[in-house]
Tab-separated table of C-alpha atoms in Angstrom:
chain	number	residue	atom	x	y	z
A	1	MET	CA	196.382	301.768	-43.799
A	2	SER	CA	196.564	303.212	-40.142
A	3	ALA	CA	195.410	306.597	-40.890
A	4	THR	CA	192.309	305.203	-42.832
A	5	LEU	CA	191.635	303.184	-39.845
A	6	GLN	CA	192.096	306.114	-37.653
A	7	LYS	CA	189.729	308.188	-39.785
A	8	SER	CA	187.065	305.414	-39.962
A	9	ASP	CA	186.911	305.136	-35.884
A	10	HIS	CA	187.063	309.242	-35.333
A	11	ARG	CA	184.002	309.012	-37.623
A	12	ALA	CA	182.216	306.479	-35.732
A	13	THR	CA	183.317	308.443	-32.128
A	14	LEU	CA	181.832	311.622	-33.356
A	15	GLY	CA	178.534	309.848	-34.258
A	16	GLY	CA	179.251	309.716	-38.055
A	17	PRO	CA	177.544	307.435	-40.662
A	18	ALA	CA	179.500	304.321	-40.090
A	19	PRO	CA	180.456	302.589	-43.893
A	20	THR	CA	178.228	300.508	-45.114
A	21	ALA	CA	178.830	297.045	-47.117
A	22	PRO	CA	178.253	296.993	-50.668
A	23	ARG	CA	174.784	295.580	-51.992
A	24	ARG	CA	174.980	292.470	-53.409
A	25	ARG	CA	173.346	292.162	-56.851
A	26	PRO	CA	171.412	289.426	-57.917
A	27	THR	CA	173.413	286.000	-59.521
A	28	SER	CA	172.428	284.835	-62.441
A	29	GLN	CA	170.734	281.685	-60.619
A	30	GLN	CA	168.501	284.250	-58.872
A	31	TRP	CA	167.466	285.932	-62.236
A	32	ALA	CA	166.713	282.350	-63.774
A	33	ALA	CA	164.875	281.436	-60.605
A	34	TRP	CA	162.583	284.718	-60.944
A	35	ALA	CA	162.315	284.079	-64.947
A	36	PHE	CA	160.913	280.654	-64.149
A	37	LEU	CA	158.397	281.910	-60.989
A	38	THR	CA	157.327	284.937	-62.838
A	39	PRO	CA	154.739	282.637	-65.769
A	40	VAL	CA	153.251	280.346	-62.932
A	41	THR	CA	152.374	283.701	-60.824
A	42	LEU	CA	150.987	285.326	-63.334
A	43	TYR	CA	148.752	282.345	-64.290
A	44	LEU	CA	147.605	281.942	-60.562
A	45	VAL	CA	146.725	285.619	-60.385
A	46	LEU	CA	144.927	286.089	-63.608
A	47	PHE	CA	143.050	282.946	-63.804
A	48	TYR	CA	142.918	281.762	-60.246
A	49	ALA	CA	142.972	284.567	-57.922
A	50	TYR	CA	141.496	287.235	-59.835
A	51	PRO	CA	138.322	284.813	-61.203
A	52	LEU	CA	137.890	283.902	-57.332
A	53	TYR	CA	138.067	287.639	-56.164
A	54	ARG	CA	135.473	288.541	-59.341
A	55	ASN	CA	133.363	285.693	-58.110
A	56	LEU	CA	132.962	286.819	-54.644
A	57	ASP	CA	132.655	290.161	-55.425
A	58	LEU	CA	129.594	289.263	-57.685
A	59	SER	CA	127.936	287.507	-54.941
A	60	LEU	CA	128.239	290.261	-52.421
A	61	ARG	CA	126.456	293.138	-54.797
A	62	ASN	CA	123.483	293.192	-56.634
A	63	TYR	CA	124.677	293.232	-60.258
A	64	THR	CA	122.085	293.782	-63.301
A	65	VAL	CA	123.049	293.780	-66.652
A	66	ARG	CA	123.523	297.602	-66.779
A	67	SER	CA	125.641	297.599	-63.414
A	68	PHE	CA	127.613	294.214	-64.711
A	69	VAL	CA	128.492	296.845	-67.527
A	70	GLN	CA	129.293	300.174	-65.365
A	71	GLY	CA	130.496	298.765	-62.336
A	72	ASP	CA	128.382	300.312	-60.169
A	73	ALA	CA	126.067	297.587	-58.495
A	74	PRO	CA	125.555	298.530	-54.707
A	75	PHE	CA	126.776	296.164	-51.773
A	76	THR	CA	124.302	294.147	-50.470
A	77	GLY	CA	126.483	291.656	-48.214
A	78	LEU	CA	125.145	287.902	-47.682
A	79	ALA	CA	121.800	288.903	-49.271
A	80	ASN	CA	122.525	287.021	-51.998
A	81	TYR	CA	123.497	284.042	-49.843
A	82	ARG	CA	120.253	284.483	-48.253
A	83	THR	CA	118.531	284.356	-51.465
A	84	VAL	CA	119.918	281.119	-52.271
A	85	LEU	CA	119.154	279.299	-48.973
A	86	ASP	CA	115.399	280.336	-49.112
A	87	ASP	CA	115.181	279.093	-52.656
A	88	PRO	CA	113.252	275.969	-52.840
A	89	THR	CA	115.720	274.876	-55.411
A	90	PHE	CA	118.132	274.808	-52.842
A	91	ALA	CA	117.492	271.804	-51.073
A	92	PRO	CA	116.915	269.323	-54.216
A	93	ALA	CA	120.096	271.023	-55.645
A	94	LEU	CA	122.429	269.842	-52.427
A	95	LEU	CA	120.938	266.721	-52.170
A	96	HIS	CA	121.625	265.628	-55.907
A	97	THR	CA	125.317	267.057	-56.124
A	98	VAL	CA	125.987	265.156	-52.825
A	99	VAL	CA	124.338	261.953	-54.439
A	100	PHE	CA	126.028	262.470	-57.949
A	101	THR	CA	129.571	262.990	-56.824
A	102	ALA	CA	129.528	260.351	-53.795
A	103	VAL	CA	127.481	257.707	-56.442
A	104	CYS	CA	130.565	258.928	-59.212
A	105	LEU	CA	133.207	258.619	-56.654
A	106	VAL	CA	132.672	255.198	-55.549
A	107	PHE	CA	131.963	253.552	-58.981
A	108	GLN	CA	134.880	255.134	-60.442
A	109	TYR	CA	137.236	254.181	-57.619
A	110	ALA	CA	136.018	250.618	-57.629
A	111	LEU	CA	136.091	250.185	-61.426
A	112	GLY	CA	139.123	251.700	-61.864
A	113	LEU	CA	140.981	249.986	-59.258
A	114	ALA	CA	139.779	246.546	-60.537
A	115	LEU	CA	140.566	247.277	-64.151
A	116	ALA	CA	144.260	248.709	-62.932
A	117	VAL	CA	144.359	245.345	-61.003
A	118	PHE	CA	143.110	243.370	-63.682
A	119	PHE	CA	145.862	245.190	-66.462
A	120	ASN	CA	148.726	244.708	-63.985
A	121	GLN	CA	149.026	241.119	-64.904
A	122	HIS	CA	150.745	242.239	-68.209
A	123	PHE	CA	149.076	239.519	-69.997
A	124	ARG	CA	149.043	239.789	-73.864
A	125	LEU	CA	147.336	242.565	-75.459
A	126	SER	CA	147.047	244.469	-71.899
A	127	ALA	CA	148.694	247.349	-73.071
A	128	THR	CA	146.432	247.905	-76.261
A	129	LEU	CA	143.396	246.843	-74.204
A	130	ARG	CA	144.536	249.527	-71.661
A	131	ALA	CA	144.818	252.335	-74.439
A	132	LEU	CA	141.346	251.505	-75.633
A	133	PHE	CA	139.950	251.945	-72.108
A	134	LEU	CA	141.433	255.439	-72.259
A	135	VAL	CA	139.065	256.642	-75.299
A	136	PRO	CA	136.109	258.138	-73.229
A	137	TRP	CA	138.769	260.168	-71.242
A	138	LEU	CA	140.078	261.506	-74.302
A	139	LEU	CA	136.961	262.288	-75.980
A	140	PRO	CA	135.636	266.076	-75.740
A	141	LEU	CA	132.608	266.167	-73.226
A	142	ILE	CA	130.345	267.497	-75.660
A	143	VAL	CA	130.792	264.130	-77.740
A	144	SER	CA	130.614	261.881	-74.867
A	145	ALA	CA	127.307	263.547	-73.543
A	146	SER	CA	125.903	263.650	-77.198
A	147	THR	CA	126.496	260.055	-77.587
A	148	TRP	CA	124.975	258.971	-74.138
A	149	SER	CA	122.130	260.979	-75.333
A	150	TRP	CA	121.681	259.494	-78.374
A	151	MET	CA	122.027	256.058	-76.487
A	152	LEU	CA	119.673	256.643	-73.759
A	153	ASN	CA	116.921	258.058	-76.016
A	154	SER	CA	113.461	256.844	-75.163
A	155	GLU	CA	112.314	256.315	-78.621
A	156	SER	CA	115.577	255.263	-80.545
A	157	GLY	CA	118.281	254.806	-78.037
A	158	ILE	CA	120.452	251.452	-78.182
A	159	VAL	CA	119.676	250.610	-74.416
A	160	ASN	CA	116.118	250.633	-74.672
A	161	ALA	CA	116.253	248.588	-77.960
A	162	LEU	CA	118.320	246.069	-75.839
A	163	LEU	CA	115.817	246.181	-73.044
A	164	SER	CA	113.116	245.385	-75.714
A	165	ALA	CA	114.818	242.627	-76.840
A	166	VAL	CA	114.966	240.706	-73.529
A	167	GLY	CA	111.195	241.798	-72.942
A	168	VAL	CA	111.898	244.547	-70.666
A	169	ASP	CA	109.937	247.786	-70.938
A	170	PRO	CA	111.636	251.121	-72.409
A	171	VAL	CA	112.687	253.586	-69.757
A	172	ASN	CA	112.320	256.978	-70.419
A	173	TRP	CA	115.836	257.740	-68.907
A	174	LEU	CA	116.004	261.392	-69.796
A	175	THR	CA	112.787	262.768	-69.728
A	176	SER	CA	111.722	260.425	-66.181
A	177	PRO	CA	112.309	262.554	-62.879
A	178	ASP	CA	112.926	259.184	-61.352
A	179	TRP	CA	115.803	258.294	-63.845
A	180	SER	CA	117.254	261.809	-65.231
A	181	LEU	CA	119.945	261.856	-62.259
A	182	THR	CA	120.519	257.892	-63.058
A	183	SER	CA	121.242	258.567	-66.493
A	184	VAL	CA	123.582	261.407	-65.884
A	185	ILE	CA	125.825	259.733	-63.200
A	186	ILE	CA	126.045	256.458	-65.586
A	187	ALA	CA	127.457	258.750	-68.411
A	188	ASN	CA	129.824	260.561	-65.802
A	189	ILE	CA	131.004	257.470	-64.238
A	190	TRP	CA	132.082	256.112	-67.716
A	191	ILE	CA	133.967	259.151	-68.608
A	192	GLY	CA	135.879	259.198	-64.871
A	193	VAL	CA	136.810	255.377	-64.977
A	194	PRO	CA	139.980	256.159	-67.211
A	195	PHE	CA	141.444	258.890	-65.085
A	196	ASN	CA	141.218	256.323	-62.000
A	197	LEU	CA	142.621	253.329	-64.251
A	198	VAL	CA	145.490	255.390	-65.188
A	199	VAL	CA	146.763	256.933	-62.060
A	200	LEU	CA	145.686	253.716	-59.561
A	201	TYR	CA	147.837	251.431	-62.636
A	202	SER	CA	150.680	253.944	-62.070
A	203	GLY	CA	150.521	253.463	-58.143
A	204	LEU	CA	150.675	249.533	-58.589
A	205	GLN	CA	153.836	249.682	-60.546
A	206	SER	CA	156.027	251.319	-57.368
A	207	ILE	CA	154.736	248.110	-55.449
A	208	PRO	CA	157.658	245.666	-55.178
A	209	THR	CA	156.983	242.253	-56.639
A	210	SER	CA	158.790	240.666	-53.938
A	211	LEU	CA	156.167	241.716	-51.488
A	212	TYR	CA	153.933	239.262	-53.478
A	213	GLU	CA	156.116	236.678	-53.687
A	214	ALA	CA	156.945	236.606	-50.120
A	215	ALA	CA	153.258	236.666	-49.324
A	216	ALA	CA	152.544	233.800	-51.812
A	217	LEU	CA	155.166	231.804	-50.275
A	218	ASP	CA	153.434	232.243	-46.991
A	219	GLY	CA	150.481	230.789	-48.248
A	220	ALA	CA	148.308	233.992	-49.116
A	221	ASN	CA	145.697	233.988	-51.466
A	222	ALA	CA	144.854	236.845	-54.294
A	223	TRP	CA	142.242	238.418	-51.859
A	224	GLN	CA	144.459	238.344	-49.184
A	225	ARG	CA	147.367	239.650	-51.247
A	226	PHE	CA	145.083	242.445	-52.310
A	227	TRP	CA	143.613	243.300	-49.174
A	228	ARG	CA	147.100	243.126	-47.171
A	229	ILE	CA	149.695	244.742	-49.569
A	230	THR	CA	148.274	246.274	-52.632
A	231	PHE	CA	145.180	248.247	-50.988
A	232	PRO	CA	147.189	249.508	-47.959
A	233	LEU	CA	150.366	250.646	-50.096
A	234	LEU	CA	147.861	252.305	-52.667
A	235	ARG	CA	146.512	254.534	-49.979
A	236	PRO	CA	148.659	257.441	-50.618
A	237	VAL	CA	147.799	257.272	-54.400
A	238	SER	CA	143.929	256.555	-53.495
A	239	ALA	CA	143.512	259.360	-51.218
A	240	ILE	CA	144.933	261.840	-54.371
A	241	THR	CA	142.854	260.257	-56.730
A	242	LEU	CA	139.631	260.644	-54.912
A	243	LEU	CA	140.389	264.247	-54.139
A	244	LEU	CA	140.810	264.865	-57.773
A	245	GLY	CA	138.065	263.079	-58.787
A	246	LEU	CA	135.534	265.021	-55.860
A	247	VAL	CA	136.915	268.371	-57.112
A	248	TYR	CA	136.095	267.656	-60.502
A	249	THR	CA	132.518	265.927	-60.089
A	250	LEU	CA	131.524	268.803	-57.803
A	251	LYS	CA	132.152	270.734	-60.969
A	252	VAL	CA	130.627	268.716	-63.549
A	253	PHE	CA	128.253	270.815	-65.607
A	254	ASP	CA	128.375	269.553	-69.389
A	255	ILE	CA	127.609	266.326	-69.103
A	256	ILE	CA	124.647	267.105	-67.094
A	257	TRP	CA	123.356	270.061	-69.187
A	258	ILE	CA	123.784	268.435	-72.134
A	259	MET	CA	121.846	265.455	-71.495
A	260	THR	CA	119.235	266.812	-69.309
A	261	LYS	CA	119.394	270.384	-68.546
A	262	GLY	CA	119.241	270.022	-64.999
A	263	GLY	CA	115.532	268.186	-65.893
A	264	PRO	CA	112.743	267.554	-65.916
A	265	ALA	CA	111.215	269.353	-63.346
A	266	ASP	CA	114.934	269.843	-61.552
A	267	SER	CA	115.386	266.354	-60.813
A	268	SER	CA	118.771	266.312	-61.706
A	269	THR	CA	120.122	269.947	-60.778
A	270	THR	CA	123.097	269.986	-59.356
A	271	PHE	CA	124.753	273.267	-57.787
A	272	ALA	CA	127.120	273.691	-61.039
A	273	THR	CA	123.875	273.604	-63.547
A	274	TRP	CA	121.883	275.976	-61.163
A	275	SER	CA	124.505	278.417	-61.343
A	276	TYR	CA	124.844	278.689	-64.658
A	277	GLN	CA	120.625	278.768	-64.991
A	278	LEU	CA	120.713	281.724	-62.402
A	279	GLY	CA	123.665	283.531	-64.062
A	280	PHE	CA	123.188	283.233	-67.827
A	281	GLY	CA	119.797	280.488	-67.997
A	282	ASN	CA	117.092	282.895	-67.726
A	283	LEU	CA	116.059	286.322	-69.513
A	284	VAL	CA	116.778	288.333	-66.414
A	285	PRO	CA	120.039	287.067	-65.241
A	286	ALA	CA	120.665	286.606	-61.449
A	287	PHE	CA	124.513	287.430	-61.382
A	288	GLY	CA	124.786	287.755	-57.711
A	289	PRO	CA	122.790	284.454	-56.604
A	290	GLY	CA	124.410	282.045	-59.389
A	291	ALA	CA	128.018	283.637	-57.962
A	292	ALA	CA	127.010	282.392	-54.208
A	293	VAL	CA	126.074	279.101	-55.339
A	294	GLY	CA	129.038	279.019	-57.164
A	295	ASN	CA	131.052	280.028	-54.371
A	296	LEU	CA	129.401	277.257	-52.225
A	297	LEU	CA	130.869	274.745	-54.271
A	298	VAL	CA	134.498	276.266	-54.232
A	299	VAL	CA	134.060	276.446	-50.377
A	300	ALA	CA	133.126	272.415	-50.451
A	301	ALA	CA	136.097	271.551	-52.338
A	302	LEU	CA	138.465	273.881	-50.046
A	303	VAL	CA	137.135	271.931	-47.412
A	304	PHE	CA	137.747	268.697	-48.724
A	305	GLY	CA	141.329	269.769	-49.884
A	306	LEU	CA	142.113	270.784	-46.201
A	307	ILE	CA	140.943	267.472	-44.798
A	308	TYR	CA	142.925	265.676	-47.495
A	309	VAL	CA	145.859	267.937	-46.223
A	310	ARG	CA	145.214	267.201	-42.749
A	311	VAL	CA	145.117	263.665	-43.056
A	312	GLN	CA	148.356	263.334	-45.027
A	313	ARG	CA	150.162	265.243	-41.994
A	314	LYS	CA	148.695	262.787	-39.981
A	315	GLN	CA	149.780	259.689	-41.684
A	316	ALA	CA	153.389	261.519	-42.451
A	317	LEU	CA	153.532	261.912	-38.738
A	318	SER	CA	152.697	258.419	-37.732
């Protein structure tokens, strides 16, 4: 033993290589962690990172059908973004996107919260009625949009039939520039209310009933209990509900395209439908400008996401 130590010290003195510790092999728990992490990483790379990269590349190059196939499109920088900003459709599409998103978010959240508070009373058949309210959310979007197109049809729609029954003149819901955006907003609100109902109802379940009982003993009425207990304690759930609703509403395409195709005269065109129209809705597709419009939507969703994270951090610190 002493001879071995002397040899070791002699090699260290002469500047020889010091003995290295044996490498630790990954444990079974580490291998299991990598096994669980690999599918998620591949999913994010294939379905998020790569499509975003391709969309950014499309927006920075002058792609035609030939160059799209061969992959030799010339680099143009921000020319596609300038083309989009100079397009006369940009301002109306931006306004429609803001109005569509804001109005849908407000009404979806307000109606979803009202229904969540209503069903939180746990009356008879509340579970059955709550399940029925989920039907619009469970239906395929093409079915929902087609149903609303039939209901709002100017000649044979049930909505105009009901208006005529009460002495109101029929409305050209889908063919009038004054009503087309309103029509798609109504349809999207109907589809989005169940999501808000489910999330907010689950948030209400986490509020202790003892708080309401104590408030009732102190003489607080129903409105005071809602405003001072329910609404403040639902703030974290409300924030994530509004954020998810914002991201979803910004990219709504199916409902608008099936009902109005963005018309008439671009009266219901949003960034989502405009992006599709530029890239695939013309005989000569404009892939670059279409991708640029899509990237504007991505940036808008990212900005609101960062705002949400910042607000949540401030609330956690306070």
